[in-house]
mmCIF file with all atom_site columns, C-alpha atoms in Angstrom:
data_model
loop_
_atom_site.group_PDB
_atom_site.id
_atom_site.type_symbol
_atom_site.label_atom_id
_atom_site.label_alt_id
_atom_site.label_comp_id
_atom_site.label_asym_id
_atom_site.label_entity_id
_atom_site.label_seq_id
_atom_site.pdbx_PDB_ins_code
_atom_site.Cartn_x
_atom_site.Cartn_y
_atom_site.Cartn_z
_atom_site.occupancy
_atom_site.B_iso_or_equiv
_atom_site.pdbx_formal_charge
_atom_site.auth_seq_id
_atom_site.auth_comp_id
_atom_site.auth_asym_id
_atom_site.auth_atom_id
_atom_site.pdbx_PDB_model_num
ATOM 1   C CA . MET A 1 1   ? 77.402 22.336 -114.568 1.00 59.00 ? 30  MET A CA 1
ATOM 2   C CA . GLN A 1 2   ? 77.147 25.906 -113.381 1.00 63.00 ? 31  GLN A CA 1
ATOM 3   C CA . PRO A 1 3   ? 80.040 28.282 -113.400 1.00 59.00 ? 32  PRO A CA 1
ATOM 4   C CA . GLU A 1 4   ? 81.409 29.330 -110.037 1.00 63.00 ? 33  GLU A CA 1
ATOM 5   C CA . GLN A 1 5   ? 80.106 32.589 -108.715 1.00 60.00 ? 34  GLN A CA 1
ATOM 6   C CA . PRO A 1 6   ? 82.719 35.023 -107.559 1.00 57.00 ? 35  PRO A CA 1
ATOM 7   C CA . THR A 1 7   ? 82.738 35.772 -103.872 1.00 58.00 ? 36  THR A CA 1
ATOM 8   C CA . THR A 1 8   ? 82.640 39.401 -102.900 1.00 56.00 ? 37  THR A CA 1
ATOM 9   C CA . THR A 1 9   ? 83.760 40.694 -99.662  1.00 59.00 ? 38  THR A CA 1
ATOM 10  C CA . GLY A 1 10  ? 83.758 44.328 -100.458 1.00 56.00 ? 39  GLY A CA 1
ATOM 11  C CA . PRO A 1 11  ? 81.140 47.032 -100.573 1.00 57.00 ? 40  PRO A CA 1
ATOM 12  C CA . GLU A 1 12  ? 79.157 45.051 -103.148 1.00 58.00 ? 41  GLU A CA 1
ATOM 13  C CA . SER A 1 13  ? 78.274 42.360 -100.516 1.00 56.00 ? 42  SER A CA 1
ATOM 14  C CA . ALA A 1 14  ? 76.475 44.948 -98.393  1.00 60.00 ? 43  ALA A CA 1
ATOM 15  C CA . ASN A 1 15  ? 73.759 45.070 -101.136 1.00 68.00 ? 44  ASN A CA 1
ATOM 16  C CA . ALA A 1 16  ? 73.420 41.290 -101.403 1.00 64.00 ? 45  ALA A CA 1
ATOM 17  C CA . PRO A 1 17  ? 70.149 39.925 -100.112 1.00 72.00 ? 46  PRO A CA 1
ATOM 18  C CA . ILE A 1 18  ? 70.338 38.551 -96.632  1.00 77.00 ? 47  ILE A CA 1
ATOM 19  C CA . GLU A 1 19  ? 68.875 35.111 -96.287  1.00 79.00 ? 48  GLU A CA 1
ATOM 20  C CA . PRO A 1 20  ? 66.667 34.732 -93.231  1.00 80.00 ? 49  PRO A CA 1
ATOM 21  C CA . ALA A 1 21  ? 67.831 32.609 -90.387  1.00 76.00 ? 50  ALA A CA 1
ATOM 22  C CA . PRO A 1 22  ? 66.146 29.165 -90.140  1.00 77.00 ? 51  PRO A CA 1
ATOM 23  C CA . PRO A 1 23  ? 63.176 29.186 -87.766  1.00 78.00 ? 52  PRO A CA 1
ATOM 24  C CA . VAL A 1 24  ? 63.931 28.172 -84.186  1.00 77.00 ? 53  VAL A CA 1
ATOM 25  C CA . VAL A 1 25  ? 62.055 24.993 -83.327  1.00 73.00 ? 54  VAL A CA 1
ATOM 26  C CA . ARG A 1 26  ? 60.924 24.790 -79.780  1.00 71.00 ? 55  ARG A CA 1
ATOM 27  C CA . VAL A 1 27  ? 59.716 21.602 -78.171  1.00 62.00 ? 56  VAL A CA 1
ATOM 28  C CA . VAL A 1 28  ? 56.391 22.224 -76.462  1.00 55.00 ? 57  VAL A CA 1
ATOM 29  C CA . ARG A 1 29  ? 55.349 19.595 -74.003  1.00 57.00 ? 58  ARG A CA 1
ATOM 30  C CA . ARG A 1 30  ? 51.608 18.823 -74.140  1.00 58.00 ? 59  ARG A CA 1
ATOM 31  C CA . GLY A 1 31  ? 51.348 17.748 -70.520  1.00 57.00 ? 60  GLY A CA 1
ATOM 32  C CA . ARG A 1 32  ? 48.920 19.168 -68.066  1.00 59.00 ? 61  ARG A CA 1
ATOM 33  C CA . ARG A 1 33  ? 49.468 22.263 -66.155  1.00 69.00 ? 62  ARG A CA 1
ATOM 34  C CA . PRO A 1 34  ? 49.444 21.726 -62.456  1.00 78.00 ? 63  PRO A CA 1
ATOM 35  C CA . MET A 1 35  ? 46.006 22.290 -60.853  1.00 87.00 ? 64  MET A CA 1
ATOM 36  C CA . THR A 1 36  ? 45.408 25.509 -59.102  1.00 91.00 ? 65  THR A CA 1
ATOM 37  C CA . ARG A 1 37  ? 44.474 25.369 -55.394  1.00 93.00 ? 66  ARG A CA 1
ATOM 38  C CA . LEU A 1 38  ? 40.975 26.452 -56.278  1.00 94.00 ? 67  LEU A CA 1
ATOM 39  C CA . VAL A 1 39  ? 40.489 23.547 -58.652  1.00 92.00 ? 68  VAL A CA 1
ATOM 40  C CA . ARG A 1 40  ? 41.856 21.100 -56.090  1.00 94.00 ? 69  ARG A CA 1
ATOM 41  C CA . ALA A 1 41  ? 39.589 22.597 -53.376  1.00 94.00 ? 70  ALA A CA 1
ATOM 42  C CA . VAL A 1 42  ? 36.592 22.214 -55.639  1.00 95.00 ? 71  VAL A CA 1
ATOM 43  C CA . LEU A 1 43  ? 37.411 18.585 -56.404  1.00 95.00 ? 72  LEU A CA 1
ATOM 44  C CA . VAL A 1 44  ? 37.747 17.802 -52.717  1.00 95.00 ? 73  VAL A CA 1
ATOM 45  C CA . ALA A 1 45  ? 34.457 19.719 -51.918  1.00 96.00 ? 74  ALA A CA 1
ATOM 46  C CA . PHE A 1 46  ? 32.737 17.689 -54.604  1.00 96.00 ? 75  PHE A CA 1
ATOM 47  C CA . GLY A 1 47  ? 34.066 14.512 -52.953  1.00 97.00 ? 76  GLY A CA 1
ATOM 48  C CA . VAL A 1 48  ? 32.764 15.671 -49.579  1.00 97.00 ? 77  VAL A CA 1
ATOM 49  C CA . ALA A 1 49  ? 29.339 16.339 -51.120  1.00 98.00 ? 78  ALA A CA 1
ATOM 50  C CA . LEU A 1 50  ? 29.374 12.803 -52.573  1.00 98.00 ? 79  LEU A CA 1
ATOM 51  C CA . ALA A 1 51  ? 30.377 11.420 -49.146  1.00 98.00 ? 80  ALA A CA 1
ATOM 52  C CA . ALA A 1 52  ? 27.415 13.326 -47.563  1.00 98.00 ? 81  ALA A CA 1
ATOM 53  C CA . ILE A 1 53  ? 25.082 11.571 -50.136  1.00 97.00 ? 82  ILE A CA 1
ATOM 54  C CA . PHE A 1 54  ? 26.444 8.243  -49.075  1.00 98.00 ? 83  PHE A CA 1
ATOM 55  C CA . ALA A 1 55  ? 26.072 9.200  -45.411  1.00 97.00 ? 84  ALA A CA 1
ATOM 56  C CA . ALA A 1 56  ? 22.485 10.143 -46.074  1.00 97.00 ? 85  ALA A CA 1
ATOM 57  C CA . ALA A 1 57  ? 21.786 6.887  -47.780  1.00 97.00 ? 86  ALA A CA 1
ATOM 58  C CA . ALA A 1 58  ? 23.355 5.019  -44.803  1.00 97.00 ? 87  ALA A CA 1
ATOM 59  C CA . SER A 1 59  ? 21.017 6.928  -42.415  1.00 97.00 ? 88  SER A CA 1
ATOM 60  C CA . ILE A 1 60  ? 17.938 5.717  -44.267  1.00 97.00 ? 89  ILE A CA 1
ATOM 61  C CA . ASN A 1 61  ? 16.159 2.468  -43.257  1.00 97.00 ? 90  ASN A CA 1
ATOM 62  C CA . PRO A 1 62  ? 15.246 0.816  -46.612  1.00 97.00 ? 91  PRO A CA 1
ATOM 63  C CA . TYR A 1 63  ? 13.438 -2.080 -44.898  1.00 98.00 ? 92  TYR A CA 1
ATOM 64  C CA . GLY A 1 64  ? 9.863  -2.244 -43.886  1.00 96.00 ? 93  GLY A CA 1
ATOM 65  C CA . PRO A 1 65  ? 8.505  -3.282 -40.426  1.00 96.00 ? 94  PRO A CA 1
ATOM 66  C CA . ASP A 1 66  ? 8.348  -6.853 -41.642  1.00 97.00 ? 95  ASP A CA 1
ATOM 67  C CA . GLY A 1 67  ? 12.011 -6.750 -42.622  1.00 96.00 ? 96  GLY A CA 1
ATOM 68  C CA . ALA A 1 68  ? 11.295 -6.852 -46.399  1.00 97.00 ? 97  ALA A CA 1
ATOM 69  C CA . ALA A 1 69  ? 13.198 -4.432 -48.600  1.00 97.00 ? 98  ALA A CA 1
ATOM 70  C CA . GLN A 1 70  ? 11.128 -1.457 -49.877  1.00 96.00 ? 99  GLN A CA 1
ATOM 71  C CA . THR A 1 71  ? 11.250 -0.356 -53.463  1.00 94.00 ? 100 THR A CA 1
ATOM 72  C CA . MET A 1 72  ? 10.513 3.371  -53.110  1.00 92.00 ? 101 MET A CA 1
ATOM 73  C CA . SER A 1 73  ? 9.453  6.312  -50.923  1.00 93.00 ? 102 SER A CA 1
ATOM 74  C CA . THR A 1 74  ? 12.374 5.966  -48.476  1.00 96.00 ? 103 THR A CA 1
ATOM 75  C CA . HIS A 1 75  ? 13.395 9.580  -49.291  1.00 96.00 ? 104 HIS A CA 1
ATOM 76  C CA . THR A 1 76  ? 10.528 10.771 -47.104  1.00 96.00 ? 105 THR A CA 1
ATOM 77  C CA . GLN A 1 77  ? 12.798 9.700  -44.121  1.00 96.00 ? 106 GLN A CA 1
ATOM 78  C CA . LEU A 1 78  ? 14.995 12.626 -45.055  1.00 95.00 ? 107 LEU A CA 1
ATOM 79  C CA . GLY A 1 79  ? 12.057 15.044 -44.652  1.00 96.00 ? 108 GLY A CA 1
ATOM 80  C CA . LEU A 1 80  ? 11.377 15.233 -48.399  1.00 95.00 ? 109 LEU A CA 1
ATOM 81  C CA . PRO A 1 81  ? 7.759  15.122 -49.664  1.00 96.00 ? 110 PRO A CA 1
ATOM 82  C CA . PRO A 1 82  ? 6.296  12.082 -51.501  1.00 95.00 ? 111 PRO A CA 1
ATOM 83  C CA . CYS A 1 83  ? 6.843  11.936 -55.215  1.00 95.00 ? 112 CYS A CA 1
ATOM 84  C CA . ASN A 1 84  ? 4.239  14.179 -56.808  1.00 95.00 ? 113 ASN A CA 1
ATOM 85  C CA . PHE A 1 85  ? 4.391  12.397 -60.123  1.00 93.00 ? 114 PHE A CA 1
ATOM 86  C CA . ALA A 1 86  ? 3.682  9.035  -58.586  1.00 93.00 ? 115 ALA A CA 1
ATOM 87  C CA . GLU A 1 87  ? 0.773  10.453 -56.541  1.00 94.00 ? 116 GLU A CA 1
ATOM 88  C CA . MET A 1 88  ? -0.819 12.216 -59.453  1.00 95.00 ? 117 MET A CA 1
ATOM 89  C CA . ALA A 1 89  ? -0.135 9.740  -62.220  1.00 92.00 ? 118 ALA A CA 1
ATOM 90  C CA . GLY A 1 90  ? -0.224 6.556  -60.280  1.00 91.00 ? 119 GLY A CA 1
ATOM 91  C CA . LYS A 1 91  ? 3.060  5.586  -62.050  1.00 91.00 ? 120 LYS A CA 1
ATOM 92  C CA . PRO A 1 92  ? 6.551  6.017  -60.857  1.00 92.00 ? 121 PRO A CA 1
ATOM 93  C CA . CYS A 1 93  ? 8.775  8.948  -62.107  1.00 93.00 ? 122 CYS A CA 1
ATOM 94  C CA . PRO A 1 94  ? 12.167 8.245  -63.672  1.00 92.00 ? 123 PRO A CA 1
ATOM 95  C CA . SER A 1 95  ? 13.927 8.548  -60.295  1.00 93.00 ? 124 SER A CA 1
ATOM 96  C CA . CYS A 1 96  ? 11.435 6.684  -58.156  1.00 94.00 ? 125 CYS A CA 1
ATOM 97  C CA . GLY A 1 97  ? 13.299 4.095  -56.053  1.00 96.00 ? 126 GLY A CA 1
ATOM 98  C CA . MET A 1 98  ? 16.668 5.730  -56.483  1.00 96.00 ? 127 MET A CA 1
ATOM 99  C CA . THR A 1 99  ? 17.109 6.693  -52.854  1.00 97.00 ? 128 THR A CA 1
ATOM 100 C CA . THR A 1 100 ? 15.967 3.314  -51.777  1.00 98.00 ? 129 THR A CA 1
ATOM 101 C CA . SER A 1 101 ? 18.427 1.727  -54.287  1.00 98.00 ? 130 SER A CA 1
ATOM 102 C CA . PHE A 1 102 ? 21.269 3.782  -52.777  1.00 97.00 ? 131 PHE A CA 1
ATOM 103 C CA . ALA A 1 103 ? 20.262 2.893  -49.264  1.00 98.00 ? 132 ALA A CA 1
ATOM 104 C CA . LEU A 1 104 ? 20.137 -0.831 -50.045  1.00 98.00 ? 133 LEU A CA 1
ATOM 105 C CA . LEU A 1 105 ? 23.455 -0.825 -51.968  1.00 98.00 ? 134 LEU A CA 1
ATOM 106 C CA . VAL A 1 106 ? 25.219 0.976  -49.136  1.00 97.00 ? 135 VAL A CA 1
ATOM 107 C CA . ARG A 1 107 ? 24.217 -1.941 -46.919  1.00 97.00 ? 136 ARG A CA 1
ATOM 108 C CA . GLY A 1 108 ? 25.449 -4.486 -49.515  1.00 97.00 ? 137 GLY A CA 1
ATOM 109 C CA . ASP A 1 109 ? 21.968 -5.632 -50.555  1.00 98.00 ? 138 ASP A CA 1
ATOM 110 C CA . VAL A 1 110 ? 22.746 -5.683 -54.299  1.00 98.00 ? 139 VAL A CA 1
ATOM 111 C CA . LEU A 1 111 ? 19.711 -7.715 -55.390  1.00 98.00 ? 140 LEU A CA 1
ATOM 112 C CA . ASN A 1 112 ? 17.146 -5.587 -53.695  1.00 98.00 ? 141 ASN A CA 1
ATOM 113 C CA . SER A 1 113 ? 18.989 -2.465 -54.780  1.00 98.00 ? 142 SER A CA 1
ATOM 114 C CA . LEU A 1 114 ? 18.614 -3.618 -58.426  1.00 98.00 ? 143 LEU A CA 1
ATOM 115 C CA . ARG A 1 115 ? 14.936 -4.434 -57.809  1.00 97.00 ? 144 ARG A CA 1
ATOM 116 C CA . ALA A 1 116 ? 14.243 -0.934 -56.349  1.00 97.00 ? 145 ALA A CA 1
ATOM 117 C CA . ASN A 1 117 ? 15.867 0.932  -59.295  1.00 97.00 ? 146 ASN A CA 1
ATOM 118 C CA . TRP A 1 118 ? 18.620 -0.765 -61.260  1.00 97.00 ? 147 TRP A CA 1
ATOM 119 C CA . VAL A 1 119 ? 19.770 2.532  -62.772  1.00 97.00 ? 148 VAL A CA 1
ATOM 120 C CA . GLY A 1 120 ? 20.068 3.943  -59.240  1.00 97.00 ? 149 GLY A CA 1
ATOM 121 C CA . THR A 1 121 ? 22.464 1.031  -58.449  1.00 98.00 ? 150 THR A CA 1
ATOM 122 C CA . ILE A 1 122 ? 24.604 1.928  -61.516  1.00 98.00 ? 151 ILE A CA 1
ATOM 123 C CA . ILE A 1 123 ? 24.581 5.574  -60.433  1.00 97.00 ? 152 ILE A CA 1
ATOM 124 C CA . CYS A 1 124 ? 25.556 4.641  -56.918  1.00 98.00 ? 153 CYS A CA 1
ATOM 125 C CA . VAL A 1 125 ? 28.499 2.639  -58.245  1.00 98.00 ? 154 VAL A CA 1
ATOM 126 C CA . VAL A 1 126 ? 29.581 5.462  -60.588  1.00 97.00 ? 155 VAL A CA 1
ATOM 127 C CA . TRP A 1 127 ? 29.342 8.044  -57.803  1.00 97.00 ? 156 TRP A CA 1
ATOM 128 C CA . ALA A 1 128 ? 31.406 5.792  -55.459  1.00 98.00 ? 157 ALA A CA 1
ATOM 129 C CA . ALA A 1 129 ? 34.085 5.702  -58.148  1.00 97.00 ? 158 ALA A CA 1
ATOM 130 C CA . ALA A 1 130 ? 33.734 9.482  -58.582  1.00 97.00 ? 159 ALA A CA 1
ATOM 131 C CA . LEU A 1 131 ? 34.153 9.932  -54.782  1.00 97.00 ? 160 LEU A CA 1
ATOM 132 C CA . VAL A 1 132 ? 37.491 8.146  -54.853  1.00 97.00 ? 161 VAL A CA 1
ATOM 133 C CA . TRP A 1 133 ? 38.508 9.943  -58.116  1.00 96.00 ? 162 TRP A CA 1
ATOM 134 C CA . THR A 1 134 ? 37.723 13.414 -56.747  1.00 96.00 ? 163 THR A CA 1
ATOM 135 C CA . PHE A 1 135 ? 39.819 12.910 -53.683  1.00 95.00 ? 164 PHE A CA 1
ATOM 136 C CA . ALA A 1 136 ? 42.652 11.199 -55.541  1.00 95.00 ? 165 ALA A CA 1
ATOM 137 C CA . SER A 1 137 ? 42.742 13.933 -58.165  1.00 94.00 ? 166 SER A CA 1
ATOM 138 C CA . GLY A 1 138 ? 42.450 16.776 -55.630  1.00 93.00 ? 167 GLY A CA 1
ATOM 139 C CA . ILE A 1 139 ? 45.199 15.436 -53.460  1.00 92.00 ? 168 ILE A CA 1
ATOM 140 C CA . ARG A 1 140 ? 47.590 14.508 -56.332  1.00 92.00 ? 169 ARG A CA 1
ATOM 141 C CA . GLY A 1 141 ? 47.024 17.781 -58.136  1.00 91.00 ? 170 GLY A CA 1
ATOM 142 C CA . ARG A 1 142 ? 46.200 16.215 -61.481  1.00 90.00 ? 171 ARG A CA 1
ATOM 143 C CA . LEU A 1 143 ? 43.197 14.502 -63.008  1.00 91.00 ? 172 LEU A CA 1
ATOM 144 C CA . VAL A 1 144 ? 43.791 10.811 -62.286  1.00 93.00 ? 173 VAL A CA 1
ATOM 145 C CA . LEU A 1 145 ? 42.860 8.396  -65.144  1.00 93.00 ? 174 LEU A CA 1
ATOM 146 C CA . ILE A 1 146 ? 41.983 11.206 -67.645  1.00 92.00 ? 175 ILE A CA 1
ATOM 147 C CA . PRO A 1 147 ? 44.081 11.394 -70.747  1.00 91.00 ? 176 PRO A CA 1
ATOM 148 C CA . PRO A 1 148 ? 46.008 14.641 -71.190  1.00 86.00 ? 177 PRO A CA 1
ATOM 149 C CA . ARG A 1 149 ? 44.181 15.590 -74.371  1.00 89.00 ? 178 ARG A CA 1
ATOM 150 C CA . PRO A 1 150 ? 42.254 18.834 -74.280  1.00 89.00 ? 179 PRO A CA 1
ATOM 151 C CA . GLY A 1 151 ? 38.595 18.183 -73.671  1.00 91.00 ? 180 GLY A CA 1
ATOM 152 C CA . ALA A 1 152 ? 39.085 14.544 -72.669  1.00 93.00 ? 181 ALA A CA 1
ATOM 153 C CA . GLY A 1 153 ? 37.593 15.013 -69.206  1.00 90.00 ? 182 GLY A CA 1
ATOM 154 C CA . GLU A 1 154 ? 34.585 16.780 -70.602  1.00 93.00 ? 183 GLU A CA 1
ATOM 155 C CA . THR A 1 155 ? 34.059 14.024 -73.140  1.00 95.00 ? 184 THR A CA 1
ATOM 156 C CA . ILE A 1 156 ? 34.227 11.324 -70.539  1.00 95.00 ? 185 ILE A CA 1
ATOM 157 C CA . PHE A 1 157 ? 31.867 13.199 -68.212  1.00 95.00 ? 186 PHE A CA 1
ATOM 158 C CA . THR A 1 158 ? 29.397 13.920 -71.043  1.00 97.00 ? 187 THR A CA 1
ATOM 159 C CA . ALA A 1 159 ? 29.377 10.268 -72.250  1.00 97.00 ? 188 ALA A CA 1
ATOM 160 C CA . ILE A 1 160 ? 28.699 8.864  -68.719  1.00 96.00 ? 189 ILE A CA 1
ATOM 161 C CA . THR A 1 161 ? 25.968 11.371 -68.062  1.00 96.00 ? 190 THR A CA 1
ATOM 162 C CA . GLY A 1 162 ? 24.380 10.601 -71.502  1.00 97.00 ? 191 GLY A CA 1
ATOM 163 C CA . VAL A 1 163 ? 24.428 6.892  -70.869  1.00 97.00 ? 192 VAL A CA 1
ATOM 164 C CA . ILE A 1 164 ? 22.817 7.259  -67.435  1.00 97.00 ? 193 ILE A CA 1
ATOM 165 C CA . VAL A 1 165 ? 20.041 9.582  -68.771  1.00 96.00 ? 194 VAL A CA 1
ATOM 166 C CA . VAL A 1 166 ? 19.355 7.102  -71.549  1.00 97.00 ? 195 VAL A CA 1
ATOM 167 C CA . LEU A 1 167 ? 19.177 4.204  -69.065  1.00 97.00 ? 196 LEU A CA 1
ATOM 168 C CA . MET A 1 168 ? 16.868 6.186  -66.744  1.00 96.00 ? 197 MET A CA 1
ATOM 169 C CA . LEU A 1 169 ? 14.515 7.021  -69.558  1.00 96.00 ? 198 LEU A CA 1
ATOM 170 C CA . ALA A 1 170 ? 14.568 3.482  -70.921  1.00 96.00 ? 199 ALA A CA 1
ATOM 171 C CA . ARG A 1 171 ? 13.778 2.074  -67.463  1.00 96.00 ? 200 ARG A CA 1
ATOM 172 C CA . TRP A 1 172 ? 11.004 4.604  -67.037  1.00 95.00 ? 201 TRP A CA 1
ATOM 173 C CA . GLY A 1 173 ? 9.532  3.860  -70.411  1.00 95.00 ? 202 GLY A CA 1
ATOM 174 C CA . ALA A 1 174 ? 9.553  0.189  -69.612  1.00 94.00 ? 203 ALA A CA 1
ATOM 175 C CA . LEU A 1 175 ? 7.816  0.863  -66.274  1.00 91.00 ? 204 LEU A CA 1
ATOM 176 C CA . LEU A 1 176 ? 5.157  3.007  -67.895  1.00 90.00 ? 205 LEU A CA 1
ATOM 177 C CA . ILE A 1 177 ? 4.421  0.323  -70.539  1.00 92.00 ? 206 ILE A CA 1
ATOM 178 C CA . TRP A 1 178 ? 4.507  -2.846 -68.423  1.00 88.00 ? 207 TRP A CA 1
ATOM 179 C CA . ASP A 1 179 ? 3.646  -1.656 -64.934  1.00 72.00 ? 208 ASP A CA 1
#
């Protein structure tokens, strides 16, 4: 047991060490800040650009004169030149058939879209989801379906892009080997 300490209230207490006050704990919410108007406008503009891509795909006729679905070269209907790689190498490039795939999928011809370029079909579906997402996020003022963790949106975007690039290259490699 320790002896009691005398309490001082006189001039000696002025020299006594002052204990620091306990730290103030503040609750910080980790939610998202509201989007700026510029970010919202960029999201909506990106959605408009995606809508223009789908409108271009809808304007292309992916069927030949005999009514059979084409597998590539429909991008020339947009005034673009033929694929230089395909003309020079005699083999398709990684994106050959992608425009045709989009044009077929926009018309609901899933099987022929997959035949033209199955990675293009996947990209078309991802872009359709992105179209809805950009408008929903831009209008609501927050990133819909993205966790509020820092960097979550960038991680998701990078993962999706990486998977699509790997699929494109795998499809292209298979075409070069077996075509």
